[in-house]
Tab-separated table of C-alpha atoms and ligand atoms in Angstrom:
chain	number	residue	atom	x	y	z
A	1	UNK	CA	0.000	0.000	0.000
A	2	UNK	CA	1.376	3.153	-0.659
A	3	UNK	CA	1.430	6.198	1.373
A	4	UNK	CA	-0.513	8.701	0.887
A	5	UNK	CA	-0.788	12.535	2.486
A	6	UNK	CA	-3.509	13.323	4.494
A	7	UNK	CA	-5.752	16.013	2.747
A	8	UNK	CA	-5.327	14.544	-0.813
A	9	UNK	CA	-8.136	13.905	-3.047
A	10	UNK	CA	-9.643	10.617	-4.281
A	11	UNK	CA	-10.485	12.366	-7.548
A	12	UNK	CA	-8.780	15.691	-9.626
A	13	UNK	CA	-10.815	18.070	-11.063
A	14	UNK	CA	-8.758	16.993	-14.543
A	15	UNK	CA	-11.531	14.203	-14.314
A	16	UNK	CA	-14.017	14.709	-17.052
A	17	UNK	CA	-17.790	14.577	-15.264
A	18	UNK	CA	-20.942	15.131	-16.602
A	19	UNK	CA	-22.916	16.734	-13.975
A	20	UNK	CA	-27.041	16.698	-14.058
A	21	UNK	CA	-28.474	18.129	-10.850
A	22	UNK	CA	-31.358	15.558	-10.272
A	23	UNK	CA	-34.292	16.411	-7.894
A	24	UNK	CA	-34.580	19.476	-6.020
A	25	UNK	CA	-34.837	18.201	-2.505
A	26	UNK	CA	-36.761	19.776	0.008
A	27	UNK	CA	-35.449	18.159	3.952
A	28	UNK	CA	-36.427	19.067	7.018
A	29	UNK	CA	-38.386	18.067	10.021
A	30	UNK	CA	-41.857	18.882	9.146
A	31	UNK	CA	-41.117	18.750	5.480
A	32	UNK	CA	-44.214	16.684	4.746
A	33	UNK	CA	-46.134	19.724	4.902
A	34	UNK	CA	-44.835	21.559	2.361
A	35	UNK	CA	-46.150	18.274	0.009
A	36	UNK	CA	-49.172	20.017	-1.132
A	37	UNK	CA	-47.153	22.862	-2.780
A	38	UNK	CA	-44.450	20.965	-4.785
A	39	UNK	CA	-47.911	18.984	-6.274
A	40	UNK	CA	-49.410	21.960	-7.066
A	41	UNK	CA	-46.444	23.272	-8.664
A	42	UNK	CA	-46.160	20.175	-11.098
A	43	UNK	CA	-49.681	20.300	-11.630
A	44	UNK	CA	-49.583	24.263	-12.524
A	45	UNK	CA	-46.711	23.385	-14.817
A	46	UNK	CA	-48.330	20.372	-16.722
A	47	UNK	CA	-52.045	21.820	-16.051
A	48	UNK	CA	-53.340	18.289	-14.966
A	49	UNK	CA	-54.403	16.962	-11.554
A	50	UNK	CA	-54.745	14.062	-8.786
A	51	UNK	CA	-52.076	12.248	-7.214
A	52	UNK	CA	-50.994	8.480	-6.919
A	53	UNK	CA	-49.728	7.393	-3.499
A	54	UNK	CA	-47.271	4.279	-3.871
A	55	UNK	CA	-46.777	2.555	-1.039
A	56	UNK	CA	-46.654	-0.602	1.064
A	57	UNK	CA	-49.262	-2.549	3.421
A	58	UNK	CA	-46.519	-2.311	6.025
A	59	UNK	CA	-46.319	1.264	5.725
A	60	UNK	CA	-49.702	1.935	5.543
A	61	UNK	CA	-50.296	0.724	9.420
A	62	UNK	CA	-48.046	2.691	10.753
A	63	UNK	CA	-50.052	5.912	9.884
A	64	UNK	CA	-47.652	7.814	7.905
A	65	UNK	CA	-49.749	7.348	4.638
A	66	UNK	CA	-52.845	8.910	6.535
A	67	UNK	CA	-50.581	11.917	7.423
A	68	UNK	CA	-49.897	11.683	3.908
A	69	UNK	CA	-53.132	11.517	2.755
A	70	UNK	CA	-54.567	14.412	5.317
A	71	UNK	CA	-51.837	17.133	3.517
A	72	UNK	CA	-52.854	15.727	-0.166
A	73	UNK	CA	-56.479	17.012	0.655
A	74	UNK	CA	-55.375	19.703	1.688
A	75	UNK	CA	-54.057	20.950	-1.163
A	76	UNK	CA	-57.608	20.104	-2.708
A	77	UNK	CA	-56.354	17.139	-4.537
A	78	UNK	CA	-57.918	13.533	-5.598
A	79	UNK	CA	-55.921	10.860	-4.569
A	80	UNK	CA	-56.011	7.361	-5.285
A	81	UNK	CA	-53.344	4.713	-3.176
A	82	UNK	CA	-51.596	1.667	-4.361
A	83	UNK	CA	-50.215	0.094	-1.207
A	84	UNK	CA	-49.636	-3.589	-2.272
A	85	UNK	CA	-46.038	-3.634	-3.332
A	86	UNK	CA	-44.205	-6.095	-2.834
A	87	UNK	CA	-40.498	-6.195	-0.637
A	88	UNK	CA	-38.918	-6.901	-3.304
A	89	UNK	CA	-41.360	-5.009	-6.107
A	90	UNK	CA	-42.371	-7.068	-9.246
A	91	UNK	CA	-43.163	-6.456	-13.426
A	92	UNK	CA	-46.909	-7.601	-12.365
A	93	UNK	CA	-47.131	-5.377	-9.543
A	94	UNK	CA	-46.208	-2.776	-11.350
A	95	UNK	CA	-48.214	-3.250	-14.272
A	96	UNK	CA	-51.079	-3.257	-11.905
A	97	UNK	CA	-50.413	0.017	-10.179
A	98	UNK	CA	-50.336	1.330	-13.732
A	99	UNK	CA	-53.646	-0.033	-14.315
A	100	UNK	CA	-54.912	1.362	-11.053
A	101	UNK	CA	-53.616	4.948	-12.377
A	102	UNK	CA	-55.549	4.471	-16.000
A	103	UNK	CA	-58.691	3.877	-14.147
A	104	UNK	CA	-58.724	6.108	-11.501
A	105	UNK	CA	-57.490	9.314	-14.140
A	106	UNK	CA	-58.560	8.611	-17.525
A	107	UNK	CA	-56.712	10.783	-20.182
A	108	UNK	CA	-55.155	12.472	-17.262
A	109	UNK	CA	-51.339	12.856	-15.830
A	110	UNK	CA	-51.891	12.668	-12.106
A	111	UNK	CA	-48.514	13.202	-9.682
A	112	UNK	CA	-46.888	10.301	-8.798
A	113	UNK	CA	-46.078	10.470	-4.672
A	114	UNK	CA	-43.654	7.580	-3.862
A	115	UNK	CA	-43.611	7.319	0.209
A	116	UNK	CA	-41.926	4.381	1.527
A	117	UNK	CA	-38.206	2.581	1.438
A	118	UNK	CA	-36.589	1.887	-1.685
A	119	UNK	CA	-39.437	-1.197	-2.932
A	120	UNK	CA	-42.064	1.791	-2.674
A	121	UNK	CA	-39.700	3.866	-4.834
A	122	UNK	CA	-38.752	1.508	-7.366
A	123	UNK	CA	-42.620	0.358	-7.753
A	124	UNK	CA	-43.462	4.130	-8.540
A	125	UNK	CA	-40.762	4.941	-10.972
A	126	UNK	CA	-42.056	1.771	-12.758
A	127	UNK	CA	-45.743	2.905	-12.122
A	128	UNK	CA	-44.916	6.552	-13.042
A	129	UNK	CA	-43.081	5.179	-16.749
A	130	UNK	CA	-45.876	2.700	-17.394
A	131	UNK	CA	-49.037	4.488	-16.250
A	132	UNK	CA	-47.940	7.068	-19.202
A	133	UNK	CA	-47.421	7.393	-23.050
A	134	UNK	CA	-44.253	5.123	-23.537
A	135	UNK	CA	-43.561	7.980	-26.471
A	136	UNK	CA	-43.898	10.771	-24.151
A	137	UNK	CA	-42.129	11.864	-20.286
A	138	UNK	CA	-43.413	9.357	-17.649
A	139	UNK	CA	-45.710	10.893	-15.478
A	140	UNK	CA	-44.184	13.548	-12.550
A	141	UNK	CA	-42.856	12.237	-9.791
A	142	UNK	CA	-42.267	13.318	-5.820
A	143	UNK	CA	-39.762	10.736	-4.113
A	144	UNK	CA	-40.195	10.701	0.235
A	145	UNK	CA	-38.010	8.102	1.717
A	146	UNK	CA	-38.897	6.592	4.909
A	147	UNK	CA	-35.525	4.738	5.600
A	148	UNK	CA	-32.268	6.134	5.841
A	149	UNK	CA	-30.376	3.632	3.105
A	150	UNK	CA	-31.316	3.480	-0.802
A	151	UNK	CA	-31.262	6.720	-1.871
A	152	UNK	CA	-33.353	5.169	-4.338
A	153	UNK	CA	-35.179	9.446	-4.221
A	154	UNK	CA	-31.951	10.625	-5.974
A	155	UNK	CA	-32.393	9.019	-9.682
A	156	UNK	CA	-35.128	7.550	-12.128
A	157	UNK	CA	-34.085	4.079	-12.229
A	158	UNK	CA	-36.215	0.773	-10.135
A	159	UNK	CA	-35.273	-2.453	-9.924
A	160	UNK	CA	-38.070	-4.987	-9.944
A	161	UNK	CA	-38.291	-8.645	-10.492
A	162	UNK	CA	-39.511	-10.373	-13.393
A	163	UNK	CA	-41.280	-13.666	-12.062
A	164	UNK	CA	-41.072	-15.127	-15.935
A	165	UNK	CA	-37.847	-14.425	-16.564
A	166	UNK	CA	-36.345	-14.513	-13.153
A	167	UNK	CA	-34.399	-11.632	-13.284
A	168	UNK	CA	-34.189	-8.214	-12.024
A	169	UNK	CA	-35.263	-5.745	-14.777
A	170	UNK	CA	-34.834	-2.104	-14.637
A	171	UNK	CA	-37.705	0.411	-15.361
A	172	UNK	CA	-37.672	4.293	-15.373
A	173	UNK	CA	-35.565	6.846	-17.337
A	174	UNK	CA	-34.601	9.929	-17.087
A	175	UNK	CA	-38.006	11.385	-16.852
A	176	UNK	CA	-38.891	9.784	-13.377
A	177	UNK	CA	-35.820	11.016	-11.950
A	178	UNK	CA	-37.967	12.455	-9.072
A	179	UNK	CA	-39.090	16.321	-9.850
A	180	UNK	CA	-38.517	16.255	-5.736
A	181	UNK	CA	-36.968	14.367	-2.772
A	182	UNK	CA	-38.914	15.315	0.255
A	183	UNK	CA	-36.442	14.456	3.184
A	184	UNK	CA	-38.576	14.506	6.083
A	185	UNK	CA	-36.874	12.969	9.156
A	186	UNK	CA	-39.827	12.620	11.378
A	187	UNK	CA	-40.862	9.768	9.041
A	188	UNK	CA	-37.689	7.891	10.052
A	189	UNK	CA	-38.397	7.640	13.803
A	190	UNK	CA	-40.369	5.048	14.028
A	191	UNK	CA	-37.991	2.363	11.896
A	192	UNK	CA	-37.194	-0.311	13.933
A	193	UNK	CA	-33.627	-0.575	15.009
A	194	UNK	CA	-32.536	-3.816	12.874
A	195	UNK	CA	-34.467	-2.159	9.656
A	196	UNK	CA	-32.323	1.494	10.776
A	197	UNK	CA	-29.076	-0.737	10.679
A	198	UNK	CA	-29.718	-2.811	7.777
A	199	UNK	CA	-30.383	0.707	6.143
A	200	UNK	CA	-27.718	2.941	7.059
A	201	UNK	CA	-25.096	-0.038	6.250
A	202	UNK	CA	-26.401	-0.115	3.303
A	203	UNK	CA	-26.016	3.938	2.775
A	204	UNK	CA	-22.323	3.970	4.305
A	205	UNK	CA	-21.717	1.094	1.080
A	206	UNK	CA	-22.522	3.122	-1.103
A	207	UNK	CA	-20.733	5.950	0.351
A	208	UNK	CA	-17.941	3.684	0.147
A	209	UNK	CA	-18.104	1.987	-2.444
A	210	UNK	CA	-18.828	5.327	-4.767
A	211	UNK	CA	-15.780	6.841	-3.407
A	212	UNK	CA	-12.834	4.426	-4.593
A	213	UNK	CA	-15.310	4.220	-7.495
A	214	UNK	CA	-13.880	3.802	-11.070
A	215	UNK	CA	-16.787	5.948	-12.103
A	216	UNK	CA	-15.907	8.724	-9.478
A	217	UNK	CA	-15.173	12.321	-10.247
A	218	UNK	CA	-14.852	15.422	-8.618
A	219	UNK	CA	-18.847	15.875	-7.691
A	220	UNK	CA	-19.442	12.572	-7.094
A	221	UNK	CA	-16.594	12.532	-4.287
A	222	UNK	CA	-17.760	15.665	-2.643
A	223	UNK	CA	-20.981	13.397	-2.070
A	224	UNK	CA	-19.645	10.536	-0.653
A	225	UNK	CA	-17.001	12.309	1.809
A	226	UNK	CA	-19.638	14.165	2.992
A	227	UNK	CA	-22.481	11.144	3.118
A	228	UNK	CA	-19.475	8.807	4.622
A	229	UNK	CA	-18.320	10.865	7.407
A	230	UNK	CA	-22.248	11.749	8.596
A	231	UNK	CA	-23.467	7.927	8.469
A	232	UNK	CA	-19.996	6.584	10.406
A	233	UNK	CA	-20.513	8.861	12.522
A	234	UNK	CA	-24.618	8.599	12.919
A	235	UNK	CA	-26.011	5.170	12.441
A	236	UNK	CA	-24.719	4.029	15.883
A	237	UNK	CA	-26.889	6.964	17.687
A	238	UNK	CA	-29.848	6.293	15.666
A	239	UNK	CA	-29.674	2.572	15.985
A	240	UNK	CA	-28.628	2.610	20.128
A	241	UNK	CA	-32.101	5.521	19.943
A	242	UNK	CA	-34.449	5.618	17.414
A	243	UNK	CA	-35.816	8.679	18.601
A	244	UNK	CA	-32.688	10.654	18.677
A	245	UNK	CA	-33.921	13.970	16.520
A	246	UNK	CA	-30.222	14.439	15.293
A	247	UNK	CA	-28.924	11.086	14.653
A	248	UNK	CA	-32.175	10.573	12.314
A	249	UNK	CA	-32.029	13.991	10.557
A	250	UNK	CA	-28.239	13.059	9.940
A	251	UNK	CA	-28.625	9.526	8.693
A	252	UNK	CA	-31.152	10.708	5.937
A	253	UNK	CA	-29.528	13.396	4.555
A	254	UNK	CA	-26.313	10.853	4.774
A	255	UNK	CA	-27.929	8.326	2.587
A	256	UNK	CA	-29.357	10.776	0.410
A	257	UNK	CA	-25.948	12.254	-0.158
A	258	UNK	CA	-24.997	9.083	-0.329
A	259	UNK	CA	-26.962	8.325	-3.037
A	260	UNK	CA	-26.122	11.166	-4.975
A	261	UNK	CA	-22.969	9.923	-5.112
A	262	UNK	CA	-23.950	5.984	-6.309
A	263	UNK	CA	-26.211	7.644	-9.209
A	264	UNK	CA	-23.351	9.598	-10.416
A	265	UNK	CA	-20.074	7.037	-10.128
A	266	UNK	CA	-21.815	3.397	-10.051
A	267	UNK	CA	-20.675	1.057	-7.413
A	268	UNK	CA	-18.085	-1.837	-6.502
A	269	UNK	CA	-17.878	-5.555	-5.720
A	270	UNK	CA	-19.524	-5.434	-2.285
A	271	UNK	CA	-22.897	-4.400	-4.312
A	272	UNK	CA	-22.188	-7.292	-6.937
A	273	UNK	CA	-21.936	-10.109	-4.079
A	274	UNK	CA	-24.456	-8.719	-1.831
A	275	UNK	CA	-26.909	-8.923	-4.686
A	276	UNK	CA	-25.841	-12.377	-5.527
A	277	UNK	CA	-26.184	-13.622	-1.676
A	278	UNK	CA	-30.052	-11.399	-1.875
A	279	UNK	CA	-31.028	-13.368	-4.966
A	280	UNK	CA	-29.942	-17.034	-3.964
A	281	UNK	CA	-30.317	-16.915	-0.521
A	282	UNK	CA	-32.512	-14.294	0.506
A	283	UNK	CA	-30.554	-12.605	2.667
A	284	UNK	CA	-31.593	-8.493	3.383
A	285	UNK	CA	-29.492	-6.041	0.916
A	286	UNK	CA	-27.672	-4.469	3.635
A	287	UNK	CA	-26.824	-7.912	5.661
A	288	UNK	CA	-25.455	-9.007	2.323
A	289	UNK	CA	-23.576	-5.980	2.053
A	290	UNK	CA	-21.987	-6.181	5.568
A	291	UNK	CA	-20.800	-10.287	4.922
A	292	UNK	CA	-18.539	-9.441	2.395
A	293	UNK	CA	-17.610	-5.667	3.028
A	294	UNK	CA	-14.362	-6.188	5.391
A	295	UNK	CA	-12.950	-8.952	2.674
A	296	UNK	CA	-13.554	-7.019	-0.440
A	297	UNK	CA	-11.670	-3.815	0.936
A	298	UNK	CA	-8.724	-5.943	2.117
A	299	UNK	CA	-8.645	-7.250	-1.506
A	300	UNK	CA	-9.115	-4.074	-2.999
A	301	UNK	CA	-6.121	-2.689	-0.788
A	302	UNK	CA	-4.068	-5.206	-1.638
A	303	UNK	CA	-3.475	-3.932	-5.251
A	304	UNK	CA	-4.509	-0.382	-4.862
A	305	UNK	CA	-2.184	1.308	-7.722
A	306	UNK	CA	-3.834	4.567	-8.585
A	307	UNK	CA	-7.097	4.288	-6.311
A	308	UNK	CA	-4.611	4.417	-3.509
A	309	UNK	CA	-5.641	8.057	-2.942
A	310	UNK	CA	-9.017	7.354	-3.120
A	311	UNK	CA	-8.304	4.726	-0.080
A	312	UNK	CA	-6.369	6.875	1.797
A	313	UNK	CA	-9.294	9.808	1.677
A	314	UNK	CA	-11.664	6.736	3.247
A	315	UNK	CA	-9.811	5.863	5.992
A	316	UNK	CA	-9.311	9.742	7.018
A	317	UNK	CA	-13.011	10.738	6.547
A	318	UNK	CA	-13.311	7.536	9.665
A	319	UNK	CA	-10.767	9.076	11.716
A	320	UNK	CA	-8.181	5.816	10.675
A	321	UNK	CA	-4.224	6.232	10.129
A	322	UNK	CA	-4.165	4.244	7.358
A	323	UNK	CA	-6.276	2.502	4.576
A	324	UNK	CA	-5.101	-0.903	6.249
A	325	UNK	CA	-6.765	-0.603	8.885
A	326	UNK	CA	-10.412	-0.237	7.020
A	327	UNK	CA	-11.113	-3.718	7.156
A	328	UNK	CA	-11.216	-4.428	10.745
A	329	UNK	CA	-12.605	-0.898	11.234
A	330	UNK	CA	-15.875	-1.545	8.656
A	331	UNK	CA	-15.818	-4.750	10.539
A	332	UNK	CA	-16.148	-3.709	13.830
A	333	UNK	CA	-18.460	-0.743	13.555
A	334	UNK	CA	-21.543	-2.760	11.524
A	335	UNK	CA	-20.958	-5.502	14.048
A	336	UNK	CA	-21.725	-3.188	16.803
A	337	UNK	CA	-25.122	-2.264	15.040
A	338	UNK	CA	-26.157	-5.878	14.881
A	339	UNK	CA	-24.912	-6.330	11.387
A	340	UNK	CA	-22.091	-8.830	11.995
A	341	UNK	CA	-19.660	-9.357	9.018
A	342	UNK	CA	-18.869	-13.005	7.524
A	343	UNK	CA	-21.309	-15.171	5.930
A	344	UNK	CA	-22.412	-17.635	8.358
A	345	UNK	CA	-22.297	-21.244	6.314
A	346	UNK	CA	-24.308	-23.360	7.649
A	347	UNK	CA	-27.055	-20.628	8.271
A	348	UNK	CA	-27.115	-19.943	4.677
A	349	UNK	CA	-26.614	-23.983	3.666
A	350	UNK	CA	-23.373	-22.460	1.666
A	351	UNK	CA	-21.037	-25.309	0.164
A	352	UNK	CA	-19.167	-25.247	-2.639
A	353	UNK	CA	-21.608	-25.441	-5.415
A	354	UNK	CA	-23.359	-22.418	-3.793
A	355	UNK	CA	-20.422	-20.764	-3.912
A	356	UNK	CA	-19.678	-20.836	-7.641
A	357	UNK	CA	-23.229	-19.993	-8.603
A	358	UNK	CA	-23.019	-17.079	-6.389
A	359	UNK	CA	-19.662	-15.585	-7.997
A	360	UNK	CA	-21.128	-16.972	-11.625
A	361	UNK	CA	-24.028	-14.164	-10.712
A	362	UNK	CA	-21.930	-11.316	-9.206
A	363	UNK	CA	-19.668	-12.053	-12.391
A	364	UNK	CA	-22.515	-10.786	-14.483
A	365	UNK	CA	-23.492	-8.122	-12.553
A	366	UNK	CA	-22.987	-4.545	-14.309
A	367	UNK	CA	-22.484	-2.881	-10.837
A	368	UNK	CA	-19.208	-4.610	-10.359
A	369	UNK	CA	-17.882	-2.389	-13.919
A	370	UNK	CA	-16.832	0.155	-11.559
A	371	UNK	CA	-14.746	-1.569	-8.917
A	372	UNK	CA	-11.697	-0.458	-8.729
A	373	UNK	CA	-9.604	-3.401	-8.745
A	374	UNK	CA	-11.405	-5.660	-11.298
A	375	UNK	CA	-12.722	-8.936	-9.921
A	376	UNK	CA	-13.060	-12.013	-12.471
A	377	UNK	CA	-15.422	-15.383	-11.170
A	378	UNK	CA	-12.251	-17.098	-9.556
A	379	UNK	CA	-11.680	-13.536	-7.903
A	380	UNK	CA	-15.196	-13.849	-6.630
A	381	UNK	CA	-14.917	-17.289	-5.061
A	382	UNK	CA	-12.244	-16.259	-3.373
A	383	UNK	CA	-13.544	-13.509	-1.979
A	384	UNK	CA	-17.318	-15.456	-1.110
A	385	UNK	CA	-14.691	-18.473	0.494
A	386	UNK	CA	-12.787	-16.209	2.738
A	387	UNK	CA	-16.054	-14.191	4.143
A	388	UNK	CA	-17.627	-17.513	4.933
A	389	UNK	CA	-17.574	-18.530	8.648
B	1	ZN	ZN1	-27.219	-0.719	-1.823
């Protein structure tokens, strides 16, 4: 590994970037209330009316969707809900939402009002793309997160599952790319504490993960320095007290920031295994993440070469000496939020067959493009055989 000065950057400005702003964001405690307006706005804009709600059942008992509902009327609007999506959102669900929408506002382009985690979001930017003229913009869309993790709000891409195919598919383009992200911590404080740590594990991934990023550049960087050192530093208050007013307001503007950063430089390795270990085995995105997160850095480190810099900036933004010690750091600090690293073998049933077809499906995963050391299916194993437990 070599060393590095403190202070330098993972990523000069001579790095060409593209940069699209993406949704205005409106965050707060108490932002929910301003709802009503941005709706309005679209609506005064497009001169149409109504709005969608897309949701889930889980969601929907908890109340938030009636607060939701109570500033939607308001602002003097009709509102249908779709609140059957599924965890892990699916082509028929979606094409069912849609159907919901044609029925409900015939002719019509009603706002599209994703509240939920990242399933809710991902079923509306599907809903919001199908429900309208596949020659024309999908309809408008406004994005309000509920967990601290996806940053699903911060681009207009879902992933869903395709039963018949058994795949994931995308749906969305760039015109559900949420008009805006409503970051309303309030929402957050009632997520239990394993869901909070799942999530914000997730969010400090792709903090991660976006800043050694083969994809990075200079915005993208300023995103995930900024997202990594407020999640480190966060998730353990929010987990340890859910009701802690900071340490929730901090965690979702982390993994917004966070995911900022993901839609603009991709991801790494730790996303192509933890989907792999999600699609075989079930396991929740950000316990996947966390099995396989201390192994991949110390590979990663190993052969650093020019993403050395981009190491080095990681381990300061965590308060570390030195990129070596990342591993045991990540390690430690998701194990203290109840998200233990290692894949446990015989929990999962993992032997060596399960093993190859796990690295045979993070192999074809586009999201490990952007890793910066480049991981073939032996590469994989290796990694998947040294995480196990
Ligand atoms: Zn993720």
């Amino acid at each position: 590994m070599t060393t590095v000065p403190a202070g330098a950057c993972a990523c000069p400005a001579t790095t060409p970037f593209l940069h699209e702003p993406g949704p205005a964001v409106d965050s707060g405690p108490g932002a929910l209330a301003r709802l009503g307006d941005h709706v309005l706005d679209v609506h005064r804009a497009t001169r149409s009316g109504g709005v969608v709600v897309v949701t889930d059942a889980g969601l929907r008992a908890t109340g938030i969707v009636d607060e939701v509902l109570a500033v939607l009327a308001a602002a003097g609007q009709p509102t249908v809900v779709v609140d059957d999506v599924p965890g892990n959102p699916t082509v028929p669900a979606v094409e069912a939402g849609a159907r919901v929408v044609a029925e409900a506002f015939p002719g019509s382009r009603p706002v599209v009002v994703a509240v939920g985690g990242g399933s809710a979001l991902d079923a509306a930017k599907g809903v919001a793309r199908l429900a309208a003229d596949p020659t024309g913009p999908g309809l408008a869309l406004i994005a309000i997160p509920t967990t601290a993790g996806t940053g699903a709000e911060t681009n207009g891409f879902g992933v869903l599952e395709d039963p018949v195919r058994r795949c994931k598919v995308y749906c969305g383009d760039g015109t559900t790319t949420p008009r805006v992200a409503l970051l309303d911590p309030l929402l957050t404080h009632g997520l239990p504490p394993a869901a909070t740590a799942a999530t914000g594990v997730d969010a400090l991934v792709h903090a991660l993960e976006s800043l050694v990023s083969r994809g990075r550049s200079a915005v993208s960087e300023a995103f995930a320095a900024e997202a990594l050192r407020r999640v480190w530093r966060w998730l353990p208050v929010a987990h340890a007290d859910g009701s802690d007013a900071t340490a929730r307001a901090e965690m979702l503007l982390g993994a917004h920031l966070a995911g900022q950063a993901l839609t603009r430089s991709g991801l790494g390795l730790v996303h192509g295994l933890g989907h792999a270990l999600t699609a075989h085995h079930g396991v929740v995105h950000g316990r996947a993440l966390a099995m396989v997160l201390p192994e991949v850095v110390a590979w990663s480190l190993d052969d650093a070469g020019a993403d050395a810099p981009a190491w080095a900036r990681a381990a300061e933004l965590l308060g570390l000496r030195h990129p070596g010690e990342l591993p045991v750091a990540l390690a430690r600090w998701t194990d203290a939020v109840g998200v233990p690293p290692g894949i446990d073998r015989a929990a999962l049933g993992l032997g060596p067959d399960a093993v190859d077809a796990l690295a045979t499906t993070a192999s074809a995963d586009p999201v490990c493009r952007n890793a910066p050391r480049a991981a073939d299916r032996a590469a994989l194993s290796g990694l998947l055989t040294r995480s196990a437990r």
